[in-house]
Amino acid sequence: MFSFKMESGAQRQRLSALAIAGMLLFSSAITVQSADAFWPFSKKNKDGKDSKRKVRQITGASVGLVPGNPPATCWKPDKSPRAAVLCLHELGLHKNVFDDFGTRMAKKGIVVYSIDLRGFGGWSEIDTKDSNMDLDRTFEDVKGSLDVIHKLHEKTPVFLLGEAMGGALALEIAAKYPTLTNGIISAAPGGTHFKTVSNYMSIGSKVLTLHSGKDSGMSADLMEIATPKESLRNAFMEDEQVRMDLKPKELMACQFYMYKTKKFARQIKDVPVLVVHGKNDGESKEVGSQQVFKNLKTDKKKYVLLENGDHYTFEDVNVSDEAFNNALSWIDSNVPGGSKPEAAAE
């Protein structure tokens, strides 16, 4: 049940809208559905107050993918796409941080989708247990999104790209549902972090004092070490959908989940995987990404250390050419038939 009050008639209308959207999506004619039909909730934060932070301006369009989930963002090329990419963001961020990446990929003939992971982005618009960070349910959301993308773009190769926690989810999908993707791009997927002991002590003390559901007070500090780019940090801090109140229990859930990435890697035997790590990443150690790469059983794998990269490889407001070109090249090399864009202009 929602914690905020709604008139019974309004509630029925909203639930009906979600049900209708679900039936439309899985009808014989698969098309991108109206975002409003999928997510008929308030545009305010779940405390009912308008945020004083800014709404990020993007070029992507809001579309419905999975009924009951916030709308995805889509960046479409002018012509029929030669490949599709689903992007999964880092802890605390949201789907629209991939705007620069998606905009540029669309110009290369690749359609890009991005979704909000549970607990972040559009999920903050409601106050139910469904909106809380939940990696098991998020995994099912990712699988459901891939299923729909395959139906929307039949016979089109589909790739999965993730940053940190999103990169771990991408690896789990490849391990458990290898036929759902033609390739994985995983940035900083290792669970080895700098200042692990001090962070555990800080987070652990809050858990022991029953403050696991309160603001950890660590969001800004983590962002500070994740990237040396002040302009990027400012962009995130001014973005109203970037969570700056990460809870100790969320940080712990993310950390323990990322410890599983080496296990996921060992289960990947055929899916092509590109692992990337930013040399200037002060949050995740490169050794973690290297260990994930070494544990991959697939022969179709590649490791790239980005000289100018940080923790937000593909979530930057200006994705580096080094990162973008490596991702594009990897996609091109794993598109059946080696299809490449006719126009290279960005």
PDB file of C-alpha atoms in Angstrom, residues 58-237:
ATOM      1  CA  ILE A  58      18.644  15.706 -21.744  1.00  0.00           C
ATOM      2  CA  THR A  59      18.142  14.868 -25.413  1.00  0.00           C
ATOM      3  CA  GLY A  60      16.679  11.418 -24.741  1.00  0.00           C
ATOM      4  CA  ALA A  61      12.959  10.635 -24.697  1.00  0.00           C
ATOM      5  CA  SER A  62      10.993   9.053 -21.858  1.00  0.00           C
ATOM      6  CA  VAL A  63       9.435   5.696 -22.826  1.00  0.00           C
ATOM      7  CA  GLY A  64       7.675   2.859 -21.032  1.00  0.00           C
ATOM      8  CA  LEU A  65       9.415  -0.522 -20.948  1.00  0.00           C
ATOM      9  CA  VAL A  66       8.375  -2.583 -17.913  1.00  0.00           C
ATOM     10  CA  PRO A  67       4.893  -1.994 -16.429  1.00  0.00           C
ATOM     11  CA  GLY A  68       5.086  -0.746 -12.848  1.00  0.00           C
ATOM     12  CA  ASN A  69       8.633   0.568 -13.293  1.00  0.00           C
ATOM     13  CA  PRO A  70       9.597   4.203 -13.907  1.00  0.00           C
ATOM     14  CA  PRO A  71       9.875   5.053 -17.615  1.00  0.00           C
ATOM     15  CA  ALA A  72      13.173   4.358 -19.315  1.00  0.00           C
ATOM     16  CA  THR A  73      15.065   6.998 -21.260  1.00  0.00           C
ATOM     17  CA  CYS A  74      15.749   6.261 -24.922  1.00  0.00           C
ATOM     18  CA  TRP A  75      18.155   7.817 -27.411  1.00  0.00           C
ATOM     19  CA  LYS A  76      17.127   6.769 -30.924  1.00  0.00           C
ATOM     20  CA  PRO A  77      19.081   7.059 -34.177  1.00  0.00           C
ATOM     21  CA  ASP A  78      17.422   8.601 -37.231  1.00  0.00           C
ATOM     22  CA  LYS A  79      17.403   5.254 -39.044  1.00  0.00           C
ATOM     23  CA  SER A  80      16.721   1.691 -37.947  1.00  0.00           C
ATOM     24  CA  PRO A  81      19.306   0.819 -35.283  1.00  0.00           C
ATOM     25  CA  ARG A  82      22.068  -1.654 -36.049  1.00  0.00           C
ATOM     26  CA  ALA A  83      22.456  -2.435 -32.331  1.00  0.00           C
ATOM     27  CA  ALA A  84      20.810  -1.657 -28.995  1.00  0.00           C
ATOM     28  CA  VAL A  85      22.391  -0.932 -25.605  1.00  0.00           C
ATOM     29  CA  LEU A  86      20.775  -1.011 -22.156  1.00  0.00           C
ATOM     30  CA  CYS A  87      22.644   1.111 -19.581  1.00  0.00           C
ATOM     31  CA  LEU A  88      22.707   0.517 -15.807  1.00  0.00           C
ATOM     32  CA  HIS A  89      23.891   3.294 -13.522  1.00  0.00           C
ATOM     33  CA  GLU A  90      26.092   3.412 -10.433  1.00  0.00           C
ATOM     34  CA  LEU A  91      24.803   3.486  -6.839  1.00  0.00           C
ATOM     35  CA  GLY A  92      23.161   6.844  -6.125  1.00  0.00           C
ATOM     36  CA  LEU A  93      22.817   8.008  -9.728  1.00  0.00           C
ATOM     37  CA  HIS A  94      19.958   7.606 -12.221  1.00  0.00           C
ATOM     38  CA  LYS A  95      19.139   6.749 -15.829  1.00  0.00           C
ATOM     39  CA  ASN A  96      19.717  10.213 -17.314  1.00  0.00           C
ATOM     40  CA  VAL A  97      23.408  10.355 -16.401  1.00  0.00           C
ATOM     41  CA  PHE A  98      23.967   8.465 -19.664  1.00  0.00           C
ATOM     42  CA  ASP A  99      22.708  11.393 -21.758  1.00  0.00           C
ATOM     43  CA  ASP A 100      26.026  12.266 -23.409  1.00  0.00           C
ATOM     44  CA  PHE A 101      26.836   8.610 -24.072  1.00  0.00           C
ATOM     45  CA  GLY A 102      23.346   7.894 -25.425  1.00  0.00           C
ATOM     46  CA  THR A 103      23.256  11.000 -27.604  1.00  0.00           C
ATOM     47  CA  ARG A 104      26.567  10.145 -29.252  1.00  0.00           C
ATOM     48  CA  MET A 105      25.744   6.456 -29.690  1.00  0.00           C
ATOM     49  CA  ALA A 106      22.468   7.344 -31.414  1.00  0.00           C
ATOM     50  CA  LYS A 107      24.482   9.329 -33.960  1.00  0.00           C
ATOM     51  CA  LYS A 108      26.406   6.124 -34.651  1.00  0.00           C
ATOM     52  CA  GLY A 109      23.233   4.213 -35.448  1.00  0.00           C
ATOM     53  CA  ILE A 110      22.823   2.570 -32.033  1.00  0.00           C
ATOM     54  CA  VAL A 111      19.664   2.893 -29.937  1.00  0.00           C
ATOM     55  CA  VAL A 112      20.377   3.322 -26.223  1.00  0.00           C
ATOM     56  CA  TYR A 113      18.022   2.668 -23.315  1.00  0.00           C
ATOM     57  CA  SER A 114      18.655   3.463 -19.668  1.00  0.00           C
ATOM     58  CA  ILE A 115      16.591   2.524 -16.616  1.00  0.00           C
ATOM     59  CA  ASP A 116      16.446   3.611 -12.977  1.00  0.00           C
ATOM     60  CA  LEU A 117      17.640   0.922 -10.585  1.00  0.00           C
ATOM     61  CA  ARG A 118      15.360   0.432  -7.585  1.00  0.00           C
ATOM     62  CA  GLY A 119      15.897   3.047  -4.902  1.00  0.00           C
ATOM     63  CA  PHE A 120      17.038   5.708  -7.355  1.00  0.00           C
ATOM     64  CA  GLY A 121      15.784   8.155  -9.966  1.00  0.00           C
ATOM     65  CA  GLY A 122      12.084   7.824 -10.686  1.00  0.00           C
ATOM     66  CA  TRP A 123      11.576   5.366  -7.844  1.00  0.00           C
ATOM     67  CA  SER A 124      11.792   8.319  -5.430  1.00  0.00           C
ATOM     68  CA  GLU A 125       8.416   9.536  -6.690  1.00  0.00           C
ATOM     69  CA  ILE A 126       6.514   6.946  -4.656  1.00  0.00           C
ATOM     70  CA  ASP A 127       6.783   5.812  -1.054  1.00  0.00           C
ATOM     71  CA  THR A 128       6.349   2.043  -1.012  1.00  0.00           C
ATOM     72  CA  LYS A 129       8.605  -0.935  -0.393  1.00  0.00           C
ATOM     73  CA  ASP A 130       8.740  -1.354  -4.171  1.00  0.00           C
ATOM     74  CA  SER A 131      10.741   1.867  -4.426  1.00  0.00           C
ATOM     75  CA  ASN A 132      13.484   0.810  -2.001  1.00  0.00           C
ATOM     76  CA  MET A 133      16.880  -0.383  -3.151  1.00  0.00           C
ATOM     77  CA  ASP A 134      16.516  -4.115  -3.784  1.00  0.00           C
ATOM     78  CA  LEU A 135      19.142  -5.774  -5.960  1.00  0.00           C
ATOM     79  CA  ASP A 136      17.224  -9.027  -6.438  1.00  0.00           C
ATOM     80  CA  ARG A 137      14.194  -7.182  -7.782  1.00  0.00           C
ATOM     81  CA  THR A 138      16.432  -4.844  -9.758  1.00  0.00           C
ATOM     82  CA  PHE A 139      17.960  -7.889 -11.434  1.00  0.00           C
ATOM     83  CA  GLU A 140      14.465  -8.948 -12.518  1.00  0.00           C
ATOM     84  CA  ASP A 141      13.805  -5.391 -13.775  1.00  0.00           C
ATOM     85  CA  VAL A 142      16.936  -5.586 -15.926  1.00  0.00           C
ATOM     86  CA  LYS A 143      15.927  -8.967 -17.309  1.00  0.00           C
ATOM     87  CA  GLY A 144      12.419  -7.672 -18.031  1.00  0.00           C
ATOM     88  CA  SER A 145      13.813  -4.611 -19.798  1.00  0.00           C
ATOM     89  CA  LEU A 146      16.051  -6.769 -21.988  1.00  0.00           C
ATOM     90  CA  ASP A 147      13.105  -9.005 -22.879  1.00  0.00           C
ATOM     91  CA  VAL A 148      11.117  -5.974 -24.055  1.00  0.00           C
ATOM     92  CA  ILE A 149      14.051  -4.463 -25.970  1.00  0.00           C
ATOM     93  CA  HIS A 150      14.469  -7.730 -27.866  1.00  0.00           C
ATOM     94  CA  LYS A 151      10.789  -7.597 -28.828  1.00  0.00           C
ATOM     95  CA  LEU A 152      11.051  -3.950 -29.865  1.00  0.00           C
ATOM     96  CA  HIS A 153      14.151  -4.590 -31.984  1.00  0.00           C
ATOM     97  CA  GLU A 154      13.875  -8.095 -33.392  1.00  0.00           C
ATOM     98  CA  LYS A 155      17.056  -9.517 -34.930  1.00  0.00           C
ATOM     99  CA  THR A 156      19.018  -6.544 -33.561  1.00  0.00           C
ATOM    100  CA  PRO A 157      22.002  -7.367 -31.312  1.00  0.00           C
ATOM    101  CA  VAL A 158      21.486  -6.136 -27.758  1.00  0.00           C
ATOM    102  CA  PHE A 159      24.329  -5.122 -25.437  1.00  0.00           C
ATOM    103  CA  LEU A 160      24.359  -4.378 -21.715  1.00  0.00           C
ATOM    104  CA  LEU A 161      26.524  -1.638 -20.183  1.00  0.00           C
ATOM    105  CA  GLY A 162      26.913  -0.969 -16.478  1.00  0.00           C
ATOM    106  CA  GLU A 163      28.934   1.216 -14.136  1.00  0.00           C
ATOM    107  CA  ALA A 164      30.186  -0.227 -10.814  1.00  0.00           C
ATOM    108  CA  MET A 165      27.007  -1.648  -9.195  1.00  0.00           C
ATOM    109  CA  GLY A 166      25.385  -1.488 -12.627  1.00  0.00           C
ATOM    110  CA  GLY A 167      28.404  -3.287 -14.049  1.00  0.00           C
ATOM    111  CA  ALA A 168      27.976  -6.040 -11.473  1.00  0.00           C
ATOM    112  CA  LEU A 169      24.332  -6.443 -12.500  1.00  0.00           C
ATOM    113  CA  ALA A 170      25.421  -6.698 -16.134  1.00  0.00           C
ATOM    114  CA  LEU A 171      27.815  -9.512 -15.240  1.00  0.00           C
ATOM    115  CA  GLU A 172      25.102 -11.384 -13.322  1.00  0.00           C
ATOM    116  CA  ILE A 173      22.771 -11.154 -16.321  1.00  0.00           C
ATOM    117  CA  ALA A 174      25.496 -12.526 -18.604  1.00  0.00           C
ATOM    118  CA  ALA A 175      26.149 -15.348 -16.146  1.00  0.00           C
ATOM    119  CA  LYS A 176      22.519 -16.406 -15.700  1.00  0.00           C
ATOM    120  CA  TYR A 177      20.879 -15.405 -18.998  1.00  0.00           C
ATOM    121  CA  PRO A 178      23.643 -15.482 -21.632  1.00  0.00           C
ATOM    122  CA  THR A 179      21.201 -15.501 -24.558  1.00  0.00           C
ATOM    123  CA  LEU A 180      19.747 -12.127 -23.551  1.00  0.00           C
ATOM    124  CA  THR A 181      22.782 -10.131 -24.631  1.00  0.00           C
ATOM    125  CA  ASN A 182      25.360 -10.084 -27.416  1.00  0.00           C
ATOM    126  CA  GLY A 183      27.967  -8.526 -25.157  1.00  0.00           C
ATOM    127  CA  ILE A 184      28.720  -6.797 -21.860  1.00  0.00           C
ATOM    128  CA  ILE A 185      30.572  -3.585 -21.070  1.00  0.00           C
ATOM    129  CA  SER A 186      31.347  -3.424 -17.357  1.00  0.00           C
ATOM    130  CA  ALA A 187      33.126  -0.430 -15.818  1.00  0.00           C
ATOM    131  CA  ALA A 188      34.811  -0.707 -12.396  1.00  0.00           C
ATOM    132  CA  PRO A 189      32.993  -3.951 -11.507  1.00  0.00           C
ATOM    133  CA  GLY A 190      35.380  -5.140  -8.779  1.00  0.00           C
ATOM    134  CA  GLY A 191      34.412  -4.935  -5.124  1.00  0.00           C
ATOM    135  CA  THR A 192      37.840  -3.769  -3.968  1.00  0.00           C
ATOM    136  CA  HIS A 193      37.685  -0.184  -2.721  1.00  0.00           C
ATOM    137  CA  PHE A 194      40.056   2.334  -1.217  1.00  0.00           C
ATOM    138  CA  LYS A 195      39.655   3.095   2.522  1.00  0.00           C
ATOM    139  CA  THR A 196      37.670  -0.111   2.993  1.00  0.00           C
ATOM    140  CA  VAL A 197      38.489  -0.494   6.712  1.00  0.00           C
ATOM    141  CA  SER A 198      37.625   3.086   7.665  1.00  0.00           C
ATOM    142  CA  ASN A 199      34.442   2.947   5.603  1.00  0.00           C
ATOM    143  CA  TYR A 200      33.391  -0.312   7.275  1.00  0.00           C
ATOM    144  CA  MET A 201      33.990   1.203  10.698  1.00  0.00           C
ATOM    145  CA  SER A 202      31.955   4.296   9.859  1.00  0.00           C
ATOM    146  CA  ILE A 203      29.090   2.354   8.290  1.00  0.00           C
ATOM    147  CA  GLY A 204      29.206  -0.401  10.912  1.00  0.00           C
ATOM    148  CA  SER A 205      28.915   2.070  13.778  1.00  0.00           C
ATOM    149  CA  LYS A 206      25.751   3.499  12.237  1.00  0.00           C
ATOM    150  CA  VAL A 207      24.273   0.018  11.817  1.00  0.00           C
ATOM    151  CA  LEU A 208      25.074  -0.922  15.419  1.00  0.00           C
ATOM    152  CA  THR A 209      23.456   2.280  16.679  1.00  0.00           C
ATOM    153  CA  LEU A 210      20.312   1.538  14.653  1.00  0.00           C
ATOM    154  CA  HIS A 211      20.976   4.262  12.089  1.00  0.00           C
ATOM    155  CA  SER A 212      21.252   1.962   9.066  1.00  0.00           C
ATOM    156  CA  GLY A 213      18.198   3.596   7.493  1.00  0.00           C
ATOM    157  CA  LYS A 214      19.440   7.159   7.963  1.00  0.00           C
ATOM    158  CA  ASP A 215      21.682   9.296   5.769  1.00  0.00           C
ATOM    159  CA  SER A 216      25.216   7.915   5.991  1.00  0.00           C
ATOM    160  CA  GLY A 217      26.702  11.354   5.385  1.00  0.00           C
ATOM    161  CA  MET A 218      29.207   9.726   3.030  1.00  0.00           C
ATOM    162  CA  SER A 219      27.736  10.493  -0.399  1.00  0.00           C
ATOM    163  CA  ALA A 220      29.671  13.704  -1.014  1.00  0.00           C
ATOM    164  CA  ASP A 221      32.918  12.181   0.296  1.00  0.00           C
ATOM    165  CA  LEU A 222      32.598   9.157  -1.990  1.00  0.00           C
ATOM    166  CA  MET A 223      31.934  11.419  -4.951  1.00  0.00           C
ATOM    167  CA  GLU A 224      34.996  13.487  -4.034  1.00  0.00           C
ATOM    168  CA  ILE A 225      37.324  10.506  -4.319  1.00  0.00           C
ATOM    169  CA  ALA A 226      35.510   8.921  -7.274  1.00  0.00           C
ATOM    170  CA  THR A 227      36.498  11.679  -9.710  1.00  0.00           C
ATOM    171  CA  PRO A 228      39.014  14.537  -9.710  1.00  0.00           C
ATOM    172  CA  LYS A 229      36.688  16.528 -12.006  1.00  0.00           C
ATOM    173  CA  GLU A 230      35.104  19.333 -10.016  1.00  0.00           C
ATOM    174  CA  SER A 231      32.726  20.159 -12.867  1.00  0.00           C
ATOM    175  CA  LEU A 232      31.363  16.596 -12.862  1.00  0.00           C
ATOM    176  CA  ARG A 233      30.950  16.559  -9.084  1.00  0.00           C
ATOM    177  CA  ASN A 234      29.088  19.862  -9.260  1.00  0.00           C
ATOM    178  CA  ALA A 235      26.841  18.535 -12.030  1.00  0.00           C
ATOM    179  CA  PHE A 236      25.895  15.551  -9.870  1.00  0.00           C
ATOM    180  CA  MET A 237      25.339  17.640  -6.749  1.00  0.00           C
TER     181      MET A 237
END
